Coordinates of C-alpha atoms in Angstrom, one line a residue:
Chain J
M200 CA 19.3 -5.3 15.7
T201 CA 16.2 -4.3 17.7
F202 CA 14.5 -1.0 17.7
I203 CA 11.8 1.2 19.5
I204 CA 9.4 3.6 19.7
Q205 CA 11.4 7.0 20.0
R206 CA 7.8 8.8 20.8
S207 CA 3.6 8.1 20.9
A208 CA 0.8 11.0 20.5
V209 CA -2.7 11.3 20.2
S210 CA -5.0 13.2 18.7
A211 CA -8.7 13.0 20.1
D212 CA -10.5 15.8 19.6
P213 CA -13.6 14.0 17.0
T214 CA -14.5 17.5 15.3
L215 CA -11.7 16.5 13.2
G216 CA -11.4 14.8 9.5
S217 CA -9.0 11.9 9.6
I218 CA -6.2 13.8 7.5
D219 CA -6.7 16.5 10.4
H220 CA -6.2 13.4 13.3
A221 CA -2.9 11.8 11.3
V222 CA -1.6 15.3 10.1
R223 CA -2.2 16.6 14.3
A224 CA -0.6 13.6 16.1
A225 CA 2.1 13.1 13.4
G226 CA 3.2 16.6 14.7
E227 CA 3.2 16.5 18.0
C228 CA 4.6 13.1 18.1
L229 CA 7.2 14.8 15.7
S230 CA 7.2 18.0 17.7
G231 CA 8.2 16.2 20.9
A232 CA 10.7 14.4 20.0
G233 CA 12.9 17.1 18.4
V234 CA 13.1 15.4 15.0
D235 CA 12.1 17.1 11.7
P236 CA 9.7 15.9 9.1
N237 CA 12.3 16.1 6.4
D238 CA 14.2 13.8 9.0
V239 CA 11.8 11.1 8.8
D240 CA 11.9 8.4 5.8
V241 CA 9.0 6.5 5.8
L242 CA 5.5 8.0 7.0
I243 CA 3.2 4.5 6.7
N244 CA -0.7 4.9 6.9
V245 CA -2.5 2.6 8.5
G246 CA -5.8 4.7 8.7
V247 CA -8.6 3.0 6.9
Y248 CA -11.8 5.6 6.6
C249 CA -10.7 8.3 5.7
D250 CA -12.8 12.1 4.8
S251 CA -14.6 12.0 1.7
N252 CA -13.7 8.3 0.6
I253 CA -9.8 9.1 -1.0
V254 CA -8.9 6.6 -2.6
E255 CA -6.3 7.7 -5.3
P256 CA -3.5 9.5 -3.8
S257 CA -2.4 7.3 -1.3
N258 CA -4.0 9.6 1.9
A259 CA 0.0 9.4 3.0
A260 CA 1.0 11.7 0.7
L261 CA -1.6 14.1 1.6
I262 CA -0.5 13.5 5.5
Q263 CA 2.7 13.9 4.5
K264 CA 1.9 17.3 2.4
E265 CA 0.3 18.9 5.3
L266 CA 2.8 18.1 7.5
G267 CA 5.8 19.2 5.1
M268 CA 8.5 16.5 5.2
H269 CA 9.8 15.9 2.0
L270 CA 7.9 18.6 -0.8
D271 CA 10.1 17.7 -3.8
Y272 CA 12.8 15.5 -4.4
Q273 CA 16.2 17.4 -4.0
A274 CA 18.6 16.8 -6.6
G275 CA 21.3 15.5 -5.2
S276 CA 19.8 14.7 -2.1
S277 CA 21.5 12.6 0.3
R278 CA 17.6 11.7 1.8
A279 CA 14.1 11.3 0.0
G280 CA 11.0 10.3 2.4
F281 CA 8.2 8.2 0.9
S282 CA 4.9 7.0 2.1
L283 CA 2.2 5.1 1.8
D284 CA -1.2 3.7 2.9
L285 CA -1.1 0.0 5.2
R286 CA -4.3 -2.0 5.7
N287 CA -5.1 -3.9 7.6
G288 CA -7.7 -2.5 9.8
A289 CA -6.3 -2.8 13.5
C290 CA -4.0 -5.0 13.0
G291 CA -2.5 -2.9 9.6
V292 CA -0.2 -0.6 12.7
L293 CA 1.4 -3.8 13.0
N294 CA 2.3 -4.7 9.5
A295 CA 3.3 -1.4 9.5
L296 CA 6.2 -2.1 12.9
Q297 CA 6.8 -5.6 10.8
A298 CA 8.0 -3.5 7.4
A299 CA 9.6 -0.8 9.9
G300 CA 11.9 -3.1 12.1
A301 CA 12.6 -4.7 8.8
L302 CA 13.6 -1.4 7.2
L303 CA 15.1 -0.4 9.9
Q304 CA 17.3 -3.7 10.4
N305 CA 18.7 -3.6 6.4
G306 CA 20.2 0.3 6.7
T307 CA 17.2 1.5 4.4
V308 CA 15.9 3.9 6.7
E309 CA 17.0 5.8 10.3
R310 CA 13.6 6.3 10.7
V311 CA 9.5 5.7 10.5
L312 CA 6.8 7.1 11.2
I313 CA 3.8 5.3 11.4
V314 CA 0.1 6.9 11.5
G315 CA -3.2 6.1 11.9
S316 CA -7.0 7.8 12.0
D317 CA -10.0 7.0 10.9
A318 CA -13.7 9.6 10.7
H319 CA -16.4 8.9 9.1
P320 CA -15.7 10.6 5.2
G321 CA -19.3 12.7 5.8
G322 CA -16.9 13.8 8.8
A323 CA -18.7 14.1 12.4
E324 CA -22.1 16.4 11.2
N325 CA -22.8 13.5 8.9
A326 CA -22.2 10.5 10.9
P327 CA -24.3 8.0 12.2
S328 CA -25.0 7.5 15.7
D329 CA -24.4 3.5 15.3
F330 CA -21.2 4.4 12.8
R331 CA -19.0 2.4 15.3
Y332 CA -15.4 4.4 14.9
A333 CA -13.8 7.0 17.0
A334 CA -13.0 9.7 15.7
V335 CA -9.4 10.1 16.3
G336 CA -5.7 9.4 15.7
A337 CA -2.2 8.4 16.9
A338 CA 1.0 8.5 15.5
L339 CA 4.2 6.2 16.6
L340 CA 7.9 6.8 16.1
V341 CA 10.4 4.4 15.0
T342 CA 13.8 4.0 15.5
K343 CA 16.6 2.0 15.7
G344 CA 17.3 0.9 19.4
I345 CA 20.8 0.4 21.2
D346 CA 20.6 -2.4 23.8
A347 CA 20.2 -5.6 22.5
D348 CA 18.2 -6.6 25.2
T349 CA 15.1 -3.5 24.8
G350 CA 12.5 -3.1 22.0
F351 CA 10.6 -4.2 20.1
D352 CA 10.6 -8.3 20.1
R353 CA 9.4 -9.9 16.2
V354 CA 6.5 -9.4 15.4
H355 CA 3.6 -12.2 15.2
I356 CA 1.4 -12.1 12.9
P357 CA -0.2 -15.9 12.3
A358 CA -2.6 -16.5 9.7
P359 CA -5.9 -16.2 10.4
L360 CA -7.8 -18.4 11.3
P361 CA -9.8 -20.7 9.1
R362 CA -13.0 -19.2 7.7
V363 CA -15.2 -20.3 4.7
V364 CA -15.3 -18.6 2.0
G365 CA -18.6 -16.3 2.6
T366 CA -19.2 -15.9 6.1
H367 CA -18.4 -12.6 8.3
P368 CA -15.3 -11.6 8.5
G369 CA -16.5 -9.9 11.9
V370 CA -16.0 -6.0 10.8
A371 CA -17.3 -5.7 6.5
G372 CA -16.6 -2.1 5.5
Y373 CA -17.9 -0.8 2.5
L374 CA -19.1 2.0 0.2
D375 CA -22.3 0.8 -1.9
L376 CA -21.7 2.0 -5.3
K377 CA -24.7 0.7 -6.6
A378 CA -26.5 2.1 -3.5
M379 CA -25.1 5.9 -2.8
G380 CA -25.9 7.9 -5.5
N381 CA -24.4 11.5 -5.6
D382 CA -23.7 11.0 -1.6
G383 CA -20.8 9.1 -1.8
Q384 CA -18.1 10.4 -0.7
R385 CA -20.6 11.4 2.6
S386 CA -21.4 7.7 2.7
I387 CA -20.0 4.6 4.5
T388 CA -21.5 1.0 5.4
V389 CA -19.7 -1.1 8.4
D390 CA -21.8 -4.2 9.5
V391 CA -21.0 -6.0 12.5
A392 CA -21.2 -9.5 13.3
D393 CA -23.6 -10.8 15.6
D394 CA -21.0 -12.6 17.2
Y395 CA -18.1 -10.5 16.7
A396 CA -16.7 -10.5 20.3
E397 CA -16.5 -13.8 20.4
L398 CA -15.0 -13.5 17.1
V399 CA -12.5 -11.2 17.9
A400 CA -11.6 -12.7 20.8
G401 CA -11.1 -15.9 19.7
A402 CA -8.2 -14.8 16.6
A403 CA -6.7 -13.4 19.9
C404 CA -6.2 -16.1 22.1
A405 CA -4.8 -17.9 19.1
A406 CA -2.6 -15.2 18.8
V407 CA -1.3 -15.2 21.7
R408 CA -1.4 -18.4 22.7
S409 CA 1.1 -19.2 19.6
Y410 CA 3.4 -16.5 20.5
L411 CA 4.0 -17.6 24.3
A412 CA 4.3 -21.3 22.8
D413 CA 7.5 -19.8 22.3
R414 CA 8.4 -17.6 25.1
P415 CA 6.2 -18.4 28.0
E416 CA 6.9 -15.4 30.5
T417 CA 3.4 -14.4 31.1
R418 CA 4.9 -11.1 33.7
R419 CA 4.2 -8.8 31.0
V420 CA 1.6 -6.3 30.8
L421 CA -1.2 -6.4 28.2
V422 CA -1.3 -3.8 26.4
T423 CA -4.3 -4.3 23.6
N424 CA -6.8 -2.1 21.4
N425 CA -10.6 -1.5 21.9
P426 CA -12.8 -3.8 19.3
V427 CA -15.0 -4.6 21.9
P428 CA -15.8 -3.9 26.1
G429 CA -13.8 -6.0 28.2
F430 CA -11.0 -8.0 25.1
A431 CA -8.0 -6.9 26.5
A432 CA -9.4 -8.0 30.4
G433 CA -10.5 -11.7 28.9
L434 CA -7.0 -12.0 27.6
A435 CA -5.2 -11.2 30.8
G436 CA -7.9 -13.8 32.4
E437 CA -7.4 -16.7 29.9
F438 CA -3.5 -16.5 29.7
G439 CA -2.9 -14.7 32.9
F440 CA -0.6 -11.6 32.8
A441 CA -0.4 -9.3 35.6
R442 CA -1.5 -6.1 34.2
A443 CA -3.7 -5.4 31.5
H444 CA -4.8 -1.8 29.9
Q445 CA -7.4 -1.4 27.3
A446 CA -7.5 1.6 24.9
A447 CA -10.2 3.9 26.6
T448 CA -11.9 5.6 23.3
G449 CA -15.1 6.0 25.4
D450 CA -18.3 3.6 24.0
L451 CA -16.3 3.3 20.3
D452 CA -14.1 1.5 18.6
A453 CA -10.5 3.0 18.3
G454 CA -9.9 1.5 14.6
S455 CA -6.6 1.8 13.5
S456 CA -4.5 3.8 16.3
G457 CA -6.0 1.5 18.9
L458 CA -2.8 -0.6 19.7
I459 CA -0.9 2.5 20.0
I460 CA -3.5 4.8 21.3
G461 CA -3.3 2.0 24.7
Y462 CA 0.7 2.0 25.2
H463 CA 0.3 6.1 24.9
Q464 CA -2.6 5.7 27.5
L465 CA -0.2 3.2 29.7
L466 CA 3.0 5.5 29.3
E467 CA 0.7 8.8 30.3
T468 CA 0.0 6.4 33.4
G469 CA 3.9 7.5 34.2
E470 CA 3.5 3.6 35.6
L471 CA 6.3 2.3 32.8
R472 CA 9.7 1.9 33.7
P473 CA 12.8 0.5 32.0
G474 CA 12.5 -2.8 31.6
D475 CA 9.2 -3.2 31.5
E476 CA 8.0 -6.5 29.5
L477 CA 4.8 -5.3 27.4
L478 CA 2.5 -7.7 25.3
L479 CA 0.8 -5.3 22.4
V480 CA -2.1 -6.9 20.8
A481 CA -4.4 -6.2 18.0
A482 CA -7.1 -7.2 16.8
G483 CA -9.9 -7.1 14.2
S484 CA -11.5 -7.5 10.7
G485 CA -10.9 -11.2 9.1
P486 CA -11.1 -12.0 12.3
I487 CA -7.2 -11.4 12.4
A488 CA -4.6 -10.8 15.5
G489 CA -1.3 -10.3 16.1
C490 CA 0.7 -9.3 18.9
V491 CA 5.0 -8.4 19.6
G492 CA 6.3 -7.6 22.9
Y493 CA 8.0 -4.7 24.0
T494 CA 10.5 -3.9 26.6
V495 CA 10.8 -1.0 28.1
P496 CA 14.1 0.9 27.0
G497 CA 16.4 2.0 29.3
G498 CA 16.5 6.7 29.4
G499 CA 12.1 6.0 29.7
A500 CA 9.4 5.7 26.8
G501 CA 8.8 8.0 24.8
Chain E
M62 CA 23.5 -13.3 -1.3
N63 CA 21.3 -11.1 1.1
S64 CA 18.7 -10.5 -1.4
S65 CA 15.4 -11.4 -2.9
R66 CA 14.2 -12.0 -6.1
L67 CA 11.8 -11.9 -8.9
R68 CA 10.6 -15.8 -9.3
A69 CA 7.7 -15.7 -10.8
L70 CA 5.0 -13.7 -12.2
G71 CA 1.3 -14.1 -13.3
A72 CA -2.2 -11.8 -15.0
A73 CA -5.3 -12.2 -15.0
L74 CA -6.5 -10.2 -17.8
P75 CA -11.1 -9.3 -16.9
A76 CA -12.6 -10.9 -20.3
G77 CA -14.1 -7.9 -22.2
E78 CA -12.1 -6.3 -24.5
Y79 CA -13.1 -3.0 -26.0
T80 CA -11.5 -0.3 -28.6
T81 CA -10.9 2.6 -27.3
S82 CA -13.9 3.9 -29.7
E83 CA -16.3 1.6 -28.3
V84 CA -15.3 2.8 -24.7
L85 CA -15.7 6.3 -25.8
G86 CA -19.7 5.4 -27.6
R87 CA -21.1 4.7 -24.2
M88 CA -20.4 8.2 -23.4
T89 CA -23.2 10.0 -22.1
S90 CA -21.5 14.1 -21.5
G91 CA -22.5 14.7 -24.4
G92 CA -18.1 15.6 -24.2
E93 CA -16.0 14.4 -26.8
F94 CA -12.7 13.1 -26.9
D95 CA -10.1 11.6 -29.6
V96 CA -8.2 9.9 -27.0
E97 CA -6.6 6.8 -29.3
R98 CA -4.4 10.4 -31.1
I99 CA -4.4 11.1 -28.0
T100 CA -2.6 8.8 -25.7
G101 CA -1.8 6.1 -28.4
I102 CA -4.5 3.7 -26.6
G103 CA -6.1 1.9 -29.5
H104 CA -7.5 -1.7 -27.2
R105 CA -8.4 -2.4 -23.1
Y106 CA -9.5 -4.8 -21.1
L107 CA -12.2 -4.1 -18.7
V108 CA -14.0 -6.2 -16.2
D109 CA -17.9 -7.3 -16.1
R110 CA -18.4 -5.8 -12.9
T111 CA -21.7 -8.4 -11.8
V112 CA -18.8 -11.0 -12.0
E113 CA -15.4 -9.3 -11.9
D114 CA -13.8 -8.5 -9.5
T115 CA -11.0 -7.3 -7.6
L116 CA -10.9 -10.8 -5.7
T117 CA -11.6 -13.1 -8.8
L118 CA -8.9 -11.0 -10.8
G119 CA -6.3 -11.6 -7.5
A120 CA -6.9 -15.2 -7.2
R121 CA -6.7 -15.6 -11.1
A122 CA -3.5 -13.6 -11.4
A123 CA -2.2 -15.2 -7.5
R124 CA -2.8 -19.2 -8.9
D125 CA -1.3 -18.5 -12.3
A126 CA 1.7 -17.0 -10.3
L127 CA 2.1 -20.1 -8.2
A128 CA 2.2 -22.2 -11.3
K129 CA 4.9 -20.4 -12.4
S130 CA 6.9 -20.6 -9.0
G131 CA 6.5 -24.1 -8.2
L132 CA 5.3 -23.1 -4.7
D133 CA 2.7 -24.6 -3.3
A134 CA -0.1 -21.8 -1.6
A135 CA 0.6 -23.1 1.9
D136 CA 4.2 -21.8 1.2
L137 CA 3.8 -18.1 1.2
D138 CA 4.8 -16.5 4.4
I139 CA 3.0 -13.2 3.2
I140 CA 0.4 -11.9 0.8
I141 CA 0.6 -7.6 0.3
C142 CA -2.5 -6.9 -2.0
G143 CA -1.2 -3.5 -3.8
A144 CA -4.4 -2.3 -5.6
T145 CA -5.4 1.5 -5.3
T146 CA -9.0 0.0 -4.6
V147 CA -10.8 -2.9 -3.9
H148 CA -14.0 -4.8 -5.3
D149 CA -15.8 -7.4 -3.9
G150 CA -19.3 -6.9 -6.0
F151 CA -20.4 -3.6 -6.0
H152 CA -18.4 -2.9 -2.2
M153 CA -15.5 -1.2 -2.7
V154 CA -14.0 -2.6 0.8
F155 CA -11.7 -1.1 3.0
E156 CA -12.5 -4.0 6.4
P157 CA -10.9 -6.6 5.7
S158 CA -8.0 -7.1 3.9
A159 CA -8.2 -8.1 0.3
A160 CA -4.9 -10.1 0.6
Q161 CA -6.7 -12.1 3.2
E162 CA -9.6 -12.7 1.0
I163 CA -7.2 -13.5 -1.9
A164 CA -5.1 -16.1 0.4
R165 CA -7.9 -17.9 0.9
R166 CA -9.9 -18.4 -2.0
I167 CA -6.1 -19.4 -3.7
G168 CA -5.8 -21.6 -0.4
A169 CA -2.7 -19.5 1.0
V170 CA -3.4 -20.8 4.6
N171 CA -0.1 -19.9 6.0
A172 CA 0.2 -16.1 4.9
S173 CA -0.7 -13.4 6.8
G174 CA -2.0 -10.6 4.8
Y175 CA -2.3 -6.7 4.0
D176 CA -2.5 -4.4 1.5
V177 CA -0.5 -1.3 0.3
A178 CA -2.3 0.9 -1.6
N179 CA -0.6 4.7 -3.4
A180 CA -2.5 4.6 -6.5
C181 CA -0.7 4.1 -9.9
G182 CA 3.3 3.1 -7.2
G183 CA 0.6 0.3 -5.3
T184 CA 2.6 -2.8 -6.8
M185 CA 6.3 -2.0 -5.9
T186 CA 5.7 -0.8 -2.8
G187 CA 4.5 -4.1 -2.2
I188 CA 7.6 -5.3 -3.7
Y189 CA 9.1 -2.2 -2.1
L190 CA 8.4 -3.8 2.0
L191 CA 8.6 -7.4 0.5
D192 CA 12.1 -7.4 -0.6
N193 CA 13.0 -5.6 3.1
M194 CA 11.7 -8.1 4.5
I195 CA 13.3 -11.0 2.8
R196 CA 16.3 -9.3 3.5
A197 CA 15.7 -8.5 6.9
G198 CA 15.1 -12.9 7.0
V199 CA 11.2 -11.6 8.3
V200 CA 9.7 -13.3 6.0
R201 CA 11.0 -16.0 3.8
N202 CA 9.0 -15.6 0.4
G203 CA 5.4 -13.9 -0.4
M204 CA 3.4 -12.7 -3.6
V205 CA 2.2 -9.3 -4.1
V206 CA -1.2 -8.9 -5.9
T207 CA -1.9 -6.4 -7.7
P208 CA -5.9 -6.8 -9.1
E209 CA -6.4 -3.0 -10.3
V210 CA -10.5 -2.4 -11.2
I211 CA -9.5 1.1 -11.8
S212 CA -11.9 1.2 -14.6
P213 CA -14.5 2.3 -12.7
V214 CA -13.7 6.5 -12.6
T215 CA -13.6 5.9 -16.2
E216 CA -17.6 5.7 -15.5
G217 CA -17.9 8.5 -14.2
A218 CA -15.4 10.3 -17.0
L219 CA -18.3 8.9 -19.4
A220 CA -21.5 10.5 -17.5
E221 CA -19.8 13.2 -16.8
A222 CA -16.5 14.9 -19.0
I223 CA -16.7 17.9 -21.2
D224 CA -13.6 18.8 -22.9
V225 CA -10.1 18.0 -23.7
R226 CA -9.2 20.2 -20.6
D227 CA -12.0 18.3 -18.7
P228 CA -9.9 17.4 -15.9
Q229 CA -11.9 13.6 -16.3
F230 CA -9.5 12.9 -19.3
A231 CA -6.9 10.9 -17.5
A232 CA -10.1 9.0 -16.0
L233 CA -10.4 7.7 -20.4
T234 CA -7.6 5.8 -20.8
L235 CA -7.7 3.4 -17.6
A236 CA -8.3 0.2 -17.4
D237 CA -8.6 -3.0 -15.7
A238 CA -6.0 -5.9 -15.2
A239 CA -4.1 -8.2 -12.4
V240 CA -1.0 -9.1 -12.0
A241 CA 1.5 -11.0 -9.5
V242 CA 4.8 -11.3 -8.4
I243 CA 6.1 -14.1 -6.0
L244 CA 10.0 -12.8 -4.2
D245 CA 12.0 -15.2 -2.2
P246 CA 15.6 -15.1 -1.5
A247 CA 18.3 -14.6 -4.2
V248 CA 20.2 -17.6 -5.1
D249 CA 22.7 -16.4 -8.0
E250 CA 23.6 -13.3 -10.0
D251 CA 21.1 -14.2 -13.0
D252 CA 18.3 -13.7 -10.5
V253 CA 18.5 -11.2 -8.1
L254 CA 16.6 -7.6 -6.9
H255 CA 18.9 -5.8 -7.4
Y256 CA 17.5 -3.0 -5.5
V257 CA 14.6 -0.4 -4.6
D258 CA 13.7 2.7 -4.4
L259 CA 11.0 5.1 -3.6
T260 CA 10.4 8.7 -3.6
T261 CA 7.3 10.8 -2.6
C262 CA 6.8 14.3 -3.6
A263 CA 4.0 15.3 -1.8
E264 CA 3.9 18.8 -2.4
Y265 CA 1.9 17.1 -5.8
S266 CA -0.5 15.1 -4.2
P267 CA -3.5 17.0 -5.0
L268 CA -3.0 16.7 -8.3
C269 CA -5.0 13.4 -8.8
I270 CA -7.9 12.9 -6.5
A271 CA -10.0 10.0 -7.0
K272 CA -13.1 10.1 -5.0
P273 CA -17.2 9.5 -5.3
S274 CA -19.1 11.9 -7.2
D275 CA -20.5 14.8 -6.0
A276 CA -22.7 14.9 -9.6
S277 CA -23.3 11.8 -10.9
E278 CA -23.5 8.1 -9.3
N279 CA -19.6 7.6 -9.9
M280 CA -16.5 7.1 -8.7
I281 CA -14.2 10.2 -10.6
M282 CA -11.2 10.7 -10.8
L283 CA -9.9 14.2 -11.2
T284 CA -6.7 15.0 -12.4
D285 CA -4.1 17.7 -12.9
N286 CA -2.4 16.8 -16.2
L287 CA -0.6 19.6 -17.1
T288 CA 1.0 19.8 -14.0
M289 CA 2.4 15.9 -13.5
Q290 CA 3.4 16.0 -16.4
A291 CA 5.8 19.4 -16.6
A292 CA 9.1 19.0 -17.4
P293 CA 10.1 19.0 -13.4
R294 CA 7.9 15.9 -12.5
R295 CA 9.6 14.0 -15.8
E296 CA 13.0 14.2 -14.4
T297 CA 12.5 13.6 -11.3
W298 CA 12.5 9.7 -11.5
A299 CA 16.4 10.2 -13.6
E300 CA 17.4 12.1 -10.8
F301 CA 16.3 9.9 -8.1
H302 CA 18.3 6.7 -10.5
R303 CA 21.3 8.3 -10.4
D304 CA 21.4 9.5 -7.2
I305 CA 21.0 6.4 -6.1
L306 CA 23.2 4.9 -8.8
A307 CA 26.0 7.5 -7.2
K308 CA 25.3 6.5 -3.7
R309 CA 25.8 2.6 -5.2
G310 CA 29.3 4.1 -7.2
T311 CA 28.1 3.2 -10.5
T312 CA 26.0 5.0 -13.0
F313 CA 23.5 4.1 -16.2
A314 CA 25.5 3.1 -18.4
A315 CA 27.7 1.2 -15.9
E316 CA 24.4 -0.5 -15.1
K317 CA 23.9 -1.9 -19.1
F318 CA 20.0 -2.0 -18.8
D319 CA 18.9 -4.7 -21.3
F320 CA 15.5 -2.8 -20.9
I321 CA 13.2 -0.2 -19.7
V322 CA 9.2 0.2 -18.4
F323 CA 7.6 2.9 -18.0
H324 CA 4.4 3.7 -16.4
Q325 CA 2.1 3.0 -19.2
L326 CA 0.4 6.6 -19.5
G327 CA 0.7 7.0 -22.9
V328 CA 2.6 6.6 -26.1
G329 CA 4.2 10.2 -25.7
F330 CA 4.4 11.0 -22.1
T331 CA 7.0 7.8 -21.6
E332 CA 8.6 9.5 -24.4
K333 CA 9.0 12.2 -23.0
L334 CA 9.9 10.3 -19.7
A335 CA 12.6 8.6 -21.9
E336 CA 13.9 11.8 -23.3
S337 CA 14.3 13.6 -20.0
G338 CA 15.8 10.5 -19.1
S339 CA 18.5 10.5 -21.6
K340 CA 19.5 13.8 -20.7
I341 CA 19.9 13.5 -16.5
H342 CA 21.0 10.2 -16.7
G343 CA 23.8 11.5 -19.7
A344 CA 23.3 8.1 -21.6
E345 CA 21.3 6.1 -24.6
L346 CA 18.2 4.2 -22.8
P347 CA 17.9 0.3 -23.6
P348 CA 14.8 -0.7 -25.2
R349 CA 11.5 0.7 -23.9
L350 CA 8.4 -2.6 -22.9
A351 CA 5.7 -1.1 -23.9
T352 CA 1.8 -1.7 -23.9
V353 CA 0.1 0.6 -23.3
E354 CA -1.7 0.5 -26.8
K355 CA -3.1 -2.9 -27.0
Y356 CA -4.3 -2.6 -23.2
G357 CA -4.4 1.6 -22.2
N358 CA -3.2 2.0 -18.1
T359 CA -4.0 0.2 -15.7
G360 CA -3.0 1.4 -12.6
A361 CA -1.0 0.1 -10.6
S362 CA -0.6 -3.3 -12.6
T363 CA 0.6 -1.5 -15.8
H364 CA 4.6 -2.0 -15.2
F365 CA 3.9 -6.1 -14.5
L366 CA 1.4 -6.7 -17.1
V367 CA 4.2 -5.2 -19.7
L368 CA 6.4 -7.5 -18.7
H369 CA 4.2 -10.4 -18.7
D370 CA 3.2 -9.8 -22.5
Y371 CA 6.5 -9.4 -23.7
I372 CA 7.5 -12.5 -21.3
S373 CA 4.2 -14.1 -22.7
R374 CA 5.8 -13.9 -26.4
G375 CA 9.2 -15.5 -26.0
E376 CA 10.7 -11.3 -26.2
I377 CA 12.8 -11.3 -22.8
P378 CA 16.0 -14.1 -22.8
K379 CA 17.2 -15.2 -19.0
R380 CA 19.5 -12.5 -16.9
A381 CA 17.8 -9.7 -18.5
K382 CA 18.2 -6.9 -16.8
I383 CA 15.2 -4.0 -16.2
C384 CA 14.8 -1.2 -15.1
F385 CA 11.4 -0.1 -14.2
V386 CA 10.3 2.8 -13.6
P387 CA 6.8 3.6 -11.0
T388 CA 4.8 7.3 -11.4
A389 CA 2.8 7.8 -9.8
S390 CA 0.0 10.3 -8.3
G391 CA 1.2 11.3 -4.3
M392 CA 3.6 12.1 -6.5
V393 CA 5.2 8.6 -6.0
F394 CA 8.9 8.1 -8.4
G395 CA 11.2 5.5 -7.9
V396 CA 13.3 2.6 -9.9
L397 CA 13.4 -1.5 -9.7
S398 CA 16.4 -2.5 -10.4
A399 CA 16.5 -6.7 -11.0
T400 CA 17.9 -9.1 -13.1
I401 CA 15.6 -11.5 -14.1
S402 CA 15.3 -15.6 -15.2
A403 CA 13.3 -18.0 -13.3
L404 CA 10.2 -15.0 -14.1
V405 CA 11.0 -16.6 -17.8
G406 CA 10.4 -19.9 -17.2

């Protein structure tokens, strides 16, 4: 079995909060695909930085409510919706794709909607100028494919490279409970290692190298998130990819939605053709990186 | 057989054990609450946040599960952390994932990892994903580790809650604990995860919100208990379970469960969940496993902390068939059915 992207969408208004970004991207994704929210089986939210630092319930449930998706269980129903938050920084979307692939292969579900969005918890007006993440969101609707030769390959997320306990993970994002005072809903610290560009490139190179060891063809189109400037170009140069596209969100990191944004932007260029082979790479805090091959199915890409 | 099984179960409790009276004795808001009479919670364990956190508790529970599994840490393919929040000292962490740090601390050098957050449904959510990945052949095995450090919102309630109708009342029932569950492929009917299924009824997602407070230097949890525990919500788990069983061509009575484990929210609430279940299923429920009196509500770790407690006292025989019923903010309802043997030791 393979599975495919049915549709993607991006929400980019910098004044929106994380929930609104996710809802807007998800809504556009579903309406573009002609899929009713109640026909989505599982919603996975991979967003990391969220409105007011709400930690319970899952932000996925709050997004689900705004979408009007499976608001209550209907006794006797043949279909129930489920949602969850999955957190792994920019790589969360790959973990979500891995889980979605398993759910689809087992016949547990028919459609999985992956949403990622980040925003400063205090809103745009409270975000310091050095907050590294763009206020953006994106959504990806995945479903079973028809052709065995197209769609997603197996998701490849190797274990993180060895790192001594206590050394910098590349990006450390946290709320300081001792220092927050009464301002915790509007506070967040994102501490970036001085050598983050090297750390994240090292993790990505290791992941791509081990992926290509089994699949050496490199005429693929490289698509990446944007942890640092020149990230995709560096990988393309290292491994000889024919083309490369990195998510573009100005000077700011797209965060959890970066990989979806990279794919969506490439699609919008109108240059993707059925049979094109993409390698989707995400890298972020840990440092950790992973990748997945995607062959654009016939009938176009959504 | 294309199923997974529950291979091993570990747990870790914080060092500090308190009576409910001792906890409420630290109340600075001026409020007075008879938590023990209302909920049945007499004792609980709370972390000392200067020396214990999500990562230390998680690593202890993970090592406990590994020791019982016969697996080496390097054998694990994936680690999923199911805690509601992640605390590294006094930092509430959003990235990197706790799963990666716990993997590093226990030497799981070949495991990828990520966190899932789904309030008190976190462990079941992790198992739902891991079970599907094992059945699909995406991973050979994995661990769901849930070090639930949930008492920061109790601190908020002690500072702010005023009376019994206060939306922070539920926060006074919470406590900390970690569990770790290892799953791998099933080999026979004595040891098999029959099914795990979950649903989120998002209409009710605003009924329980945890976030930093505006009024004090604490985390808080605001809960509309009356609406969350009203009759229709008490029946959802059983309606959902009945429909799952109908699709499988069976009934609750025919499943012949040996035990049932509800979310440990309070003695009275589980009574009502059981009554609703008995009515909807049209069947007697099996004996309930319960430890809310001694551990309080430990959030996402609650179901498997109960099971660990009963197993450690030798009260669960091999080949026991157990029905787990998660109930979580969101609101999440569901059921996990498993026959366990390896878990018993």
